[in-house]
PDB file of C-alpha atoms in Angstrom:
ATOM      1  CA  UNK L1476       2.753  10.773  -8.335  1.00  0.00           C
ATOM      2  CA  UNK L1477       6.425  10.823 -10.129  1.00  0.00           C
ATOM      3  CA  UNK L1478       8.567   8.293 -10.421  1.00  0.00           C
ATOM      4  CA  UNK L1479      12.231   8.246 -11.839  1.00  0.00           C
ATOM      5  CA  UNK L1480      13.032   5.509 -14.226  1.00  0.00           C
ATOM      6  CA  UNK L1481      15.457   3.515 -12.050  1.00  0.00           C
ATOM      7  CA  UNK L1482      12.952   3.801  -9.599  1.00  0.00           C
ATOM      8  CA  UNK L1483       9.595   2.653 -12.506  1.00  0.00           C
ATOM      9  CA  UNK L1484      12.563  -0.238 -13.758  1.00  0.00           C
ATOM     10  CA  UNK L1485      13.265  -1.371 -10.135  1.00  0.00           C
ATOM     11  CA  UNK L1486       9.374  -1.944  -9.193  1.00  0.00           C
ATOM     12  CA  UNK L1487       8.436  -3.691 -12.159  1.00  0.00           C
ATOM     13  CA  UNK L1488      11.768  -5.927 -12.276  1.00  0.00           C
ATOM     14  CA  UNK L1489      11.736  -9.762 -11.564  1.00  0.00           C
ATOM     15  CA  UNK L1490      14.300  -8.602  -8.407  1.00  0.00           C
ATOM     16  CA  UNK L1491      11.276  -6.757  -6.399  1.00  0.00           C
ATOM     17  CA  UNK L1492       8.568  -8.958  -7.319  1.00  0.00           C
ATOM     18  CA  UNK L1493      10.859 -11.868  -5.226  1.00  0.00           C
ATOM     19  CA  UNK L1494      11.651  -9.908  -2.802  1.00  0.00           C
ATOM     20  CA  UNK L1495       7.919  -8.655  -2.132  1.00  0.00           C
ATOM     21  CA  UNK L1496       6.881 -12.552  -2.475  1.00  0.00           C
ATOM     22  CA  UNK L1497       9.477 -14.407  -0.606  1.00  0.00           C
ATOM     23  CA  UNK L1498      10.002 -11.343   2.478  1.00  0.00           C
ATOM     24  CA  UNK L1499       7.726  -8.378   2.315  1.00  0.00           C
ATOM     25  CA  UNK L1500       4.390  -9.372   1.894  1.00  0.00           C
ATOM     26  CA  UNK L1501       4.670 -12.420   4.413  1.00  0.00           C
ATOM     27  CA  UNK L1502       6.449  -9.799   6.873  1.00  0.00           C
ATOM     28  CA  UNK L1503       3.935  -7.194   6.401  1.00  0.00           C
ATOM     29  CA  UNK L1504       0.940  -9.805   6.485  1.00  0.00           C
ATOM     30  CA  UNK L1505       1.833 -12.001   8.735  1.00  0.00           C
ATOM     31  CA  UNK L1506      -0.785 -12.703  11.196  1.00  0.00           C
ATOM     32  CA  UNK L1507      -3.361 -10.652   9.125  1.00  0.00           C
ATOM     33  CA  UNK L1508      -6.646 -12.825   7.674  1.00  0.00           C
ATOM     34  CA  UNK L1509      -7.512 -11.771   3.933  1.00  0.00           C
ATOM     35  CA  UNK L1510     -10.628 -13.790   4.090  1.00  0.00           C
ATOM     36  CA  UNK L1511     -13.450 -12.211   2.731  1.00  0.00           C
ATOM     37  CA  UNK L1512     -13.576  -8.827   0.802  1.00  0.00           C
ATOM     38  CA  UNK L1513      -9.886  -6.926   0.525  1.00  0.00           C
ATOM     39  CA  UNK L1514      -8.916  -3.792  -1.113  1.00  0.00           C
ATOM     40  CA  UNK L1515      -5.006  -2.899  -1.897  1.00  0.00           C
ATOM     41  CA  UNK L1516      -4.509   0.331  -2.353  1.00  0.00           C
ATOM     42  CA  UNK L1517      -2.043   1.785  -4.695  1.00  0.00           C
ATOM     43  CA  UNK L1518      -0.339  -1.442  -6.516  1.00  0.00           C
ATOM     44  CA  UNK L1519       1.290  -0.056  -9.293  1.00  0.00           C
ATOM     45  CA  UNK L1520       2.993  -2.124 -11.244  1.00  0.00           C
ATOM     46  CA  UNK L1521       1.145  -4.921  -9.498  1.00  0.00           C
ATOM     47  CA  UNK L1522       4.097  -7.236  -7.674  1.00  0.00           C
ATOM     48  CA  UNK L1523       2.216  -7.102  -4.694  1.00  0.00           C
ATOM     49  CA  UNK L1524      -0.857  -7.795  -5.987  1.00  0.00           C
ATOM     50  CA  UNK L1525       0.372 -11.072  -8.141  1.00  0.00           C
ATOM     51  CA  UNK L1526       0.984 -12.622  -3.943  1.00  0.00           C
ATOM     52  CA  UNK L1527      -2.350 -10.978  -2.995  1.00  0.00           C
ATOM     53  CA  UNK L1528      -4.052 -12.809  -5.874  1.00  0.00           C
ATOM     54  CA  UNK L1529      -3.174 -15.981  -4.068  1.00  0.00           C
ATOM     55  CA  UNK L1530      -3.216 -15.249  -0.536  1.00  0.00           C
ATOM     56  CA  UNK L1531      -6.804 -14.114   0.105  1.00  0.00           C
ATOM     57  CA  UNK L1532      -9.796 -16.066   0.422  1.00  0.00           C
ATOM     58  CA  UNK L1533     -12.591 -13.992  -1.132  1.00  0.00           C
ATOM     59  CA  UNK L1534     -12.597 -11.015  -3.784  1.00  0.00           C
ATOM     60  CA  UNK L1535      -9.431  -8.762  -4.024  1.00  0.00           C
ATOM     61  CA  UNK L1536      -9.989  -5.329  -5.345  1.00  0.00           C
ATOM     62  CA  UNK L1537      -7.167  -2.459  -6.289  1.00  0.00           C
ATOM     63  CA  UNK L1538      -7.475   1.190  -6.635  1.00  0.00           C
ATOM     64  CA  UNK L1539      -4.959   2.538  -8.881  1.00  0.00           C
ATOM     65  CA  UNK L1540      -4.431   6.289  -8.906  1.00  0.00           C
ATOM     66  CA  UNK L1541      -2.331   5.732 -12.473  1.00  0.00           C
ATOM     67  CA  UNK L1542      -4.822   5.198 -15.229  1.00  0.00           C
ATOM     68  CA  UNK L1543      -2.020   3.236 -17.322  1.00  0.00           C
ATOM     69  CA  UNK L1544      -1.379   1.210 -14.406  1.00  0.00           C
ATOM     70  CA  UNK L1545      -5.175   0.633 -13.670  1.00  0.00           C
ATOM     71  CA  UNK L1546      -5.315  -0.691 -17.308  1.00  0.00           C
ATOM     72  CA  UNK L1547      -2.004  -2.876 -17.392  1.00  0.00           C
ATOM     73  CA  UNK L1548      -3.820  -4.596 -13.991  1.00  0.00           C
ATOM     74  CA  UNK L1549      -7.078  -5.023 -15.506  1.00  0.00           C
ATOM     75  CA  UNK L1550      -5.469  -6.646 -18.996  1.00  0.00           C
ATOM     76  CA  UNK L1551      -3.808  -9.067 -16.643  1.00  0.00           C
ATOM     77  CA  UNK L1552      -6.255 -10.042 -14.101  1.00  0.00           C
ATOM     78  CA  UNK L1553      -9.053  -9.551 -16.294  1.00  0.00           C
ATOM     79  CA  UNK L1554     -12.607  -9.968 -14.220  1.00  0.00           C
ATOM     80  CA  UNK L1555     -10.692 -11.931 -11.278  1.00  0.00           C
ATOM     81  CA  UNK L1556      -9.810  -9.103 -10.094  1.00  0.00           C
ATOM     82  CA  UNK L1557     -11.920  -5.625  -9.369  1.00  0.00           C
ATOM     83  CA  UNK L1558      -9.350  -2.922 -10.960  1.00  0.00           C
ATOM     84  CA  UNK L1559     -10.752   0.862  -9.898  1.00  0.00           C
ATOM     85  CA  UNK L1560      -9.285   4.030 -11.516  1.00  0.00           C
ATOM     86  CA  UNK L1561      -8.992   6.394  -8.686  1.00  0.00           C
ATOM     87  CA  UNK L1562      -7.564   7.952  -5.543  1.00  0.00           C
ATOM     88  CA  UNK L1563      -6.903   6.559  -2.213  1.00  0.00           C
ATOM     89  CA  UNK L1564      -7.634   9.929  -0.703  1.00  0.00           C
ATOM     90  CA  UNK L1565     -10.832  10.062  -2.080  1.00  0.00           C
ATOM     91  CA  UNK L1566     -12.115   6.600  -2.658  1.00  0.00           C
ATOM     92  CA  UNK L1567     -14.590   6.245  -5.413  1.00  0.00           C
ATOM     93  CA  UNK L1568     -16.146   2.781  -3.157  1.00  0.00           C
ATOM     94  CA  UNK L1569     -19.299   1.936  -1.139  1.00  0.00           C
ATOM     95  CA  UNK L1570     -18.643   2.766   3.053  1.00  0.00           C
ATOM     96  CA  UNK L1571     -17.681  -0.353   5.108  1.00  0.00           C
ATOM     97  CA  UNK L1572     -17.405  -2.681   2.525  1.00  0.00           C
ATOM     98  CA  UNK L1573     -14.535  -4.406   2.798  1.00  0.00           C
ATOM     99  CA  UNK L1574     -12.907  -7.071   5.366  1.00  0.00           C
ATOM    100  CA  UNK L1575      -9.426  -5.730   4.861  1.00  0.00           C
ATOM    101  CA  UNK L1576      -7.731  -2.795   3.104  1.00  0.00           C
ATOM    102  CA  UNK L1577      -3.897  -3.225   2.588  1.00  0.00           C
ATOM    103  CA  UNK L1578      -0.931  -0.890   1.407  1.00  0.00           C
ATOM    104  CA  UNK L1579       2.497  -2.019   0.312  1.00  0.00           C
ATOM    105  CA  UNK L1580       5.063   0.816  -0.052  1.00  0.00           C
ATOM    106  CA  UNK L1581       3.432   3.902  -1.589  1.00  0.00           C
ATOM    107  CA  UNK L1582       2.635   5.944   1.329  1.00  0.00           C
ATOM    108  CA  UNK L1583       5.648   7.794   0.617  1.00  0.00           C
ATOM    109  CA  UNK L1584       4.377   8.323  -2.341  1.00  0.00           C
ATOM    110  CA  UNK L1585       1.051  10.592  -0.986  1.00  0.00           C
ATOM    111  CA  UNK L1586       1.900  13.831  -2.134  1.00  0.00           C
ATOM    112  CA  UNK L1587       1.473  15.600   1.633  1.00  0.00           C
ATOM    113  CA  UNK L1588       1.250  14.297   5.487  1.00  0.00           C
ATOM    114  CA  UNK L1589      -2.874  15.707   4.913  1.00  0.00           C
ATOM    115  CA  UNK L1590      -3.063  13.906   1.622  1.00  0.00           C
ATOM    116  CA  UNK L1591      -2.020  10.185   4.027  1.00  0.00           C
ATOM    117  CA  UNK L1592      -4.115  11.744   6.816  1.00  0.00           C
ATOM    118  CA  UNK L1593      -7.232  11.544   4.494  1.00  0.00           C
ATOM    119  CA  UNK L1594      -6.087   7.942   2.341  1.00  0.00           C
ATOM    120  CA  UNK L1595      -5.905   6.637   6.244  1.00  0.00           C
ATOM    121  CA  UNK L1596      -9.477   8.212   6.319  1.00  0.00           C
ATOM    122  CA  UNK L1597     -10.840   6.591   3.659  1.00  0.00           C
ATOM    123  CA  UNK L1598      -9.760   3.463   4.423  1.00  0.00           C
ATOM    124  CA  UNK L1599     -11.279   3.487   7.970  1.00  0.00           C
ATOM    125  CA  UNK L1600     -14.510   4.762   5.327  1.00  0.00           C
ATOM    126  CA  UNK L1601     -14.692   1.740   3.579  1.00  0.00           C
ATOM    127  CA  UNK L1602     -13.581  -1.053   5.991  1.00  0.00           C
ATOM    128  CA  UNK L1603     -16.863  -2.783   7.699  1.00  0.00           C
ATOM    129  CA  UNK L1604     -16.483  -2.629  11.648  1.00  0.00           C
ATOM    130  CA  UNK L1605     -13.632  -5.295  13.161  1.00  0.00           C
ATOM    131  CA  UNK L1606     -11.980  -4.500   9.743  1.00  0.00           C
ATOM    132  CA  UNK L1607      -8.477  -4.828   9.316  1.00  0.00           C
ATOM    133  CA  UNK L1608      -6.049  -1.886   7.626  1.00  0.00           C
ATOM    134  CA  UNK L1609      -2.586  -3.542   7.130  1.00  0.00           C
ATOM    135  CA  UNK L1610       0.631  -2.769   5.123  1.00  0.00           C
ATOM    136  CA  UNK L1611       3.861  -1.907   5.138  1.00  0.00           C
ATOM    137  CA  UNK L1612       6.109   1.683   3.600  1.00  0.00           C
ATOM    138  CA  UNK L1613       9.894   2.098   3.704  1.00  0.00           C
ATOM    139  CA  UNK L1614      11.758   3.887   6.356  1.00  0.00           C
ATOM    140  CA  UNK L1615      12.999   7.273   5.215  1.00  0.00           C
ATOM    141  CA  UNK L1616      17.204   6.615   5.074  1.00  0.00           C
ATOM    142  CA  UNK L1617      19.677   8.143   2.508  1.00  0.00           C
ATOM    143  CA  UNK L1618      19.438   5.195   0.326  1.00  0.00           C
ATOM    144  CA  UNK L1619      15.647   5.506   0.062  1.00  0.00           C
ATOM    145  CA  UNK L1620      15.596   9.131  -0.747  1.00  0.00           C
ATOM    146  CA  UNK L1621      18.097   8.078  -3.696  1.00  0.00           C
ATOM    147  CA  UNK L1622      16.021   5.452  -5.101  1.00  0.00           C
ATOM    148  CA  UNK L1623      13.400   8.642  -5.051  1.00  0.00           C
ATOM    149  CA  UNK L1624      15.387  11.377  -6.885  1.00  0.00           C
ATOM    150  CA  UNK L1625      13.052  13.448  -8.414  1.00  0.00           C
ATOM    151  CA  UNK L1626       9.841  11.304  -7.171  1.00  0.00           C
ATOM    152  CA  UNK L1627       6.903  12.295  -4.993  1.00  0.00           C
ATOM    153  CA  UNK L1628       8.723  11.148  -2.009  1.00  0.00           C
ATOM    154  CA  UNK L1629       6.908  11.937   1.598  1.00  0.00           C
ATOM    155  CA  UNK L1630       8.454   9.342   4.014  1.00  0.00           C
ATOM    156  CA  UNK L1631       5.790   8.666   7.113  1.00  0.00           C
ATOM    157  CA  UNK L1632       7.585   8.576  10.292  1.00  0.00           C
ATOM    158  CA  UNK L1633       6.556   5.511  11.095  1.00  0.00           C
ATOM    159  CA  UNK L1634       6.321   6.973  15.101  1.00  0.00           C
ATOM    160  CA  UNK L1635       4.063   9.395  14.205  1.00  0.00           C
ATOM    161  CA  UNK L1636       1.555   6.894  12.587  1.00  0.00           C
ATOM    162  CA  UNK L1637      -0.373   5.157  15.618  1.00  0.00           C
ATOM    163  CA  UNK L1638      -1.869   8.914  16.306  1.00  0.00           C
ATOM    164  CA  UNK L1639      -2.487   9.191  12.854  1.00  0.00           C
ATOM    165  CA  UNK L1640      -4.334   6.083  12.453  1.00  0.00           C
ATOM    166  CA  UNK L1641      -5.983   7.003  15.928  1.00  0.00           C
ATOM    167  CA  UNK L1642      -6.957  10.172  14.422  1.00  0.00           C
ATOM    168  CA  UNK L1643      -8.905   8.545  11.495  1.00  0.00           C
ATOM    169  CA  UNK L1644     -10.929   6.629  13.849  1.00  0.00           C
ATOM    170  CA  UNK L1645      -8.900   3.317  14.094  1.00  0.00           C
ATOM    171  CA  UNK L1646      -8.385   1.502  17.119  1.00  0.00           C
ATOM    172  CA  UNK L1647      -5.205  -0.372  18.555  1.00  0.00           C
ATOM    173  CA  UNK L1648      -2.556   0.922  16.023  1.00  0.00           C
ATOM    174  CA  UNK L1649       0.198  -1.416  16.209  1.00  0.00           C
ATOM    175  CA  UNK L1650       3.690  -0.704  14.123  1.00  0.00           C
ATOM    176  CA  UNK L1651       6.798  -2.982  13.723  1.00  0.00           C
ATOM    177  CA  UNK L1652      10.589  -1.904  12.595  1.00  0.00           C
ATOM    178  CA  UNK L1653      12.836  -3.214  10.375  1.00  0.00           C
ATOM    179  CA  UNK L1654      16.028  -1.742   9.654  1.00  0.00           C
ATOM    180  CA  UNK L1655      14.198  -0.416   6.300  1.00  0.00           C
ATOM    181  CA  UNK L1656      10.917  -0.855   6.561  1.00  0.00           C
ATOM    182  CA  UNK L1657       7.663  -0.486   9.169  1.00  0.00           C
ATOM    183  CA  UNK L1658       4.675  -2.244   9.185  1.00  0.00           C
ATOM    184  CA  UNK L1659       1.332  -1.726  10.757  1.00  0.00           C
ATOM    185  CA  UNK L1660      -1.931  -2.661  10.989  1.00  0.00           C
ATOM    186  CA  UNK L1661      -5.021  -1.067  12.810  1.00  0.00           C
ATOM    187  CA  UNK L1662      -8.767  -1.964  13.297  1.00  0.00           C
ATOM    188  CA  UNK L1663     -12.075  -0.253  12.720  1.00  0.00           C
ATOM    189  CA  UNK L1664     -14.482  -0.960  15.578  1.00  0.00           C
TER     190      UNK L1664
END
């Protein structure tokens, strides 16, 4: 995964982390119980984490495909949070053990529509049966490929995604629009 400096600047500014605290994350979320065992996948910079640190009721763990990023997270959040090194298309973590896995705008950043075929994959992998996969990814627009110049930028059509998630083994795909953003969530039987 690349990312342009405005773009690295704009997700680790004050500006994003309010916006992902006070609109996003309660958007994305909403409805969604983080009660017992979640996984967020891909946090980055960690903005969306810093809410999910809060919000959920049992033991949050992140997978972090950058190893700098892994390491800024773990120097934060120390032992209260489980920080993992790795890839969300291939999952270095136990099958069906966790209540939840989430996502918060960085399936455009999945190199290929196969590559978010097989993260959706894993996540149905890990989640324990009635588990909940949940998040939320920017809607491709002009402005959004800008932000992306010269990024890994592979925008999910967010009307494509119920048969994706279908496809993985989920059940009862549901997505929601914004002008700029979709959200879904899915459940494992």
């Amino acid at each position: 995964m690349t990312m342009n400096r405005y773009h690295q600047w704009l997700c680790n500014s004050r500006m994003w982390a309010r916006a992902v605290a006070t609109d996003l994350l309660p958007w994305a979320l909403e409805d969604v119980q983080l009660d017992a065992g979640t996984l967020e996948i891909g946090p980055g910079y960690g903005a969306t984490t810093r809410v999910l640190a809060h919000r959920t009721g049992g033991r949050l763990s992140v997978l972090e495909v950058d190893g700098g990023s892994a390491e800024r997270l773990r120097a934060e959040y120390g032992d209260r949070i489980d920080v993992v090194h790795g890839d969300g298309c291939a999952m270095p973590l136990p099958d069906g053990h966790f209540d939840a896995v989430v996502c918060f705008t960085m399936l455009h950043h999945v190199p290929s529509p196969r590559q978010q075929d097989q993260l959706f994959a894993e996540a149905f992998r890990v989640l324990r049966p009635g588990g909940v996969f949940a998040g939320c990814d920017g809607r491709a627009s002009w402005g959004f490929r800008l932000i992306h110049l010269w990024d890994t930028y592979v925008p999910v059509p967010p009307e494509t995604l119920p048969d994706r998630l279908r496809a993985a083994g989920f059940h009862t795909p549901g997505i929601s629009l914004r002008p700029d953003y979709f959200r879904f969530r899915a459940v494992r039987p």
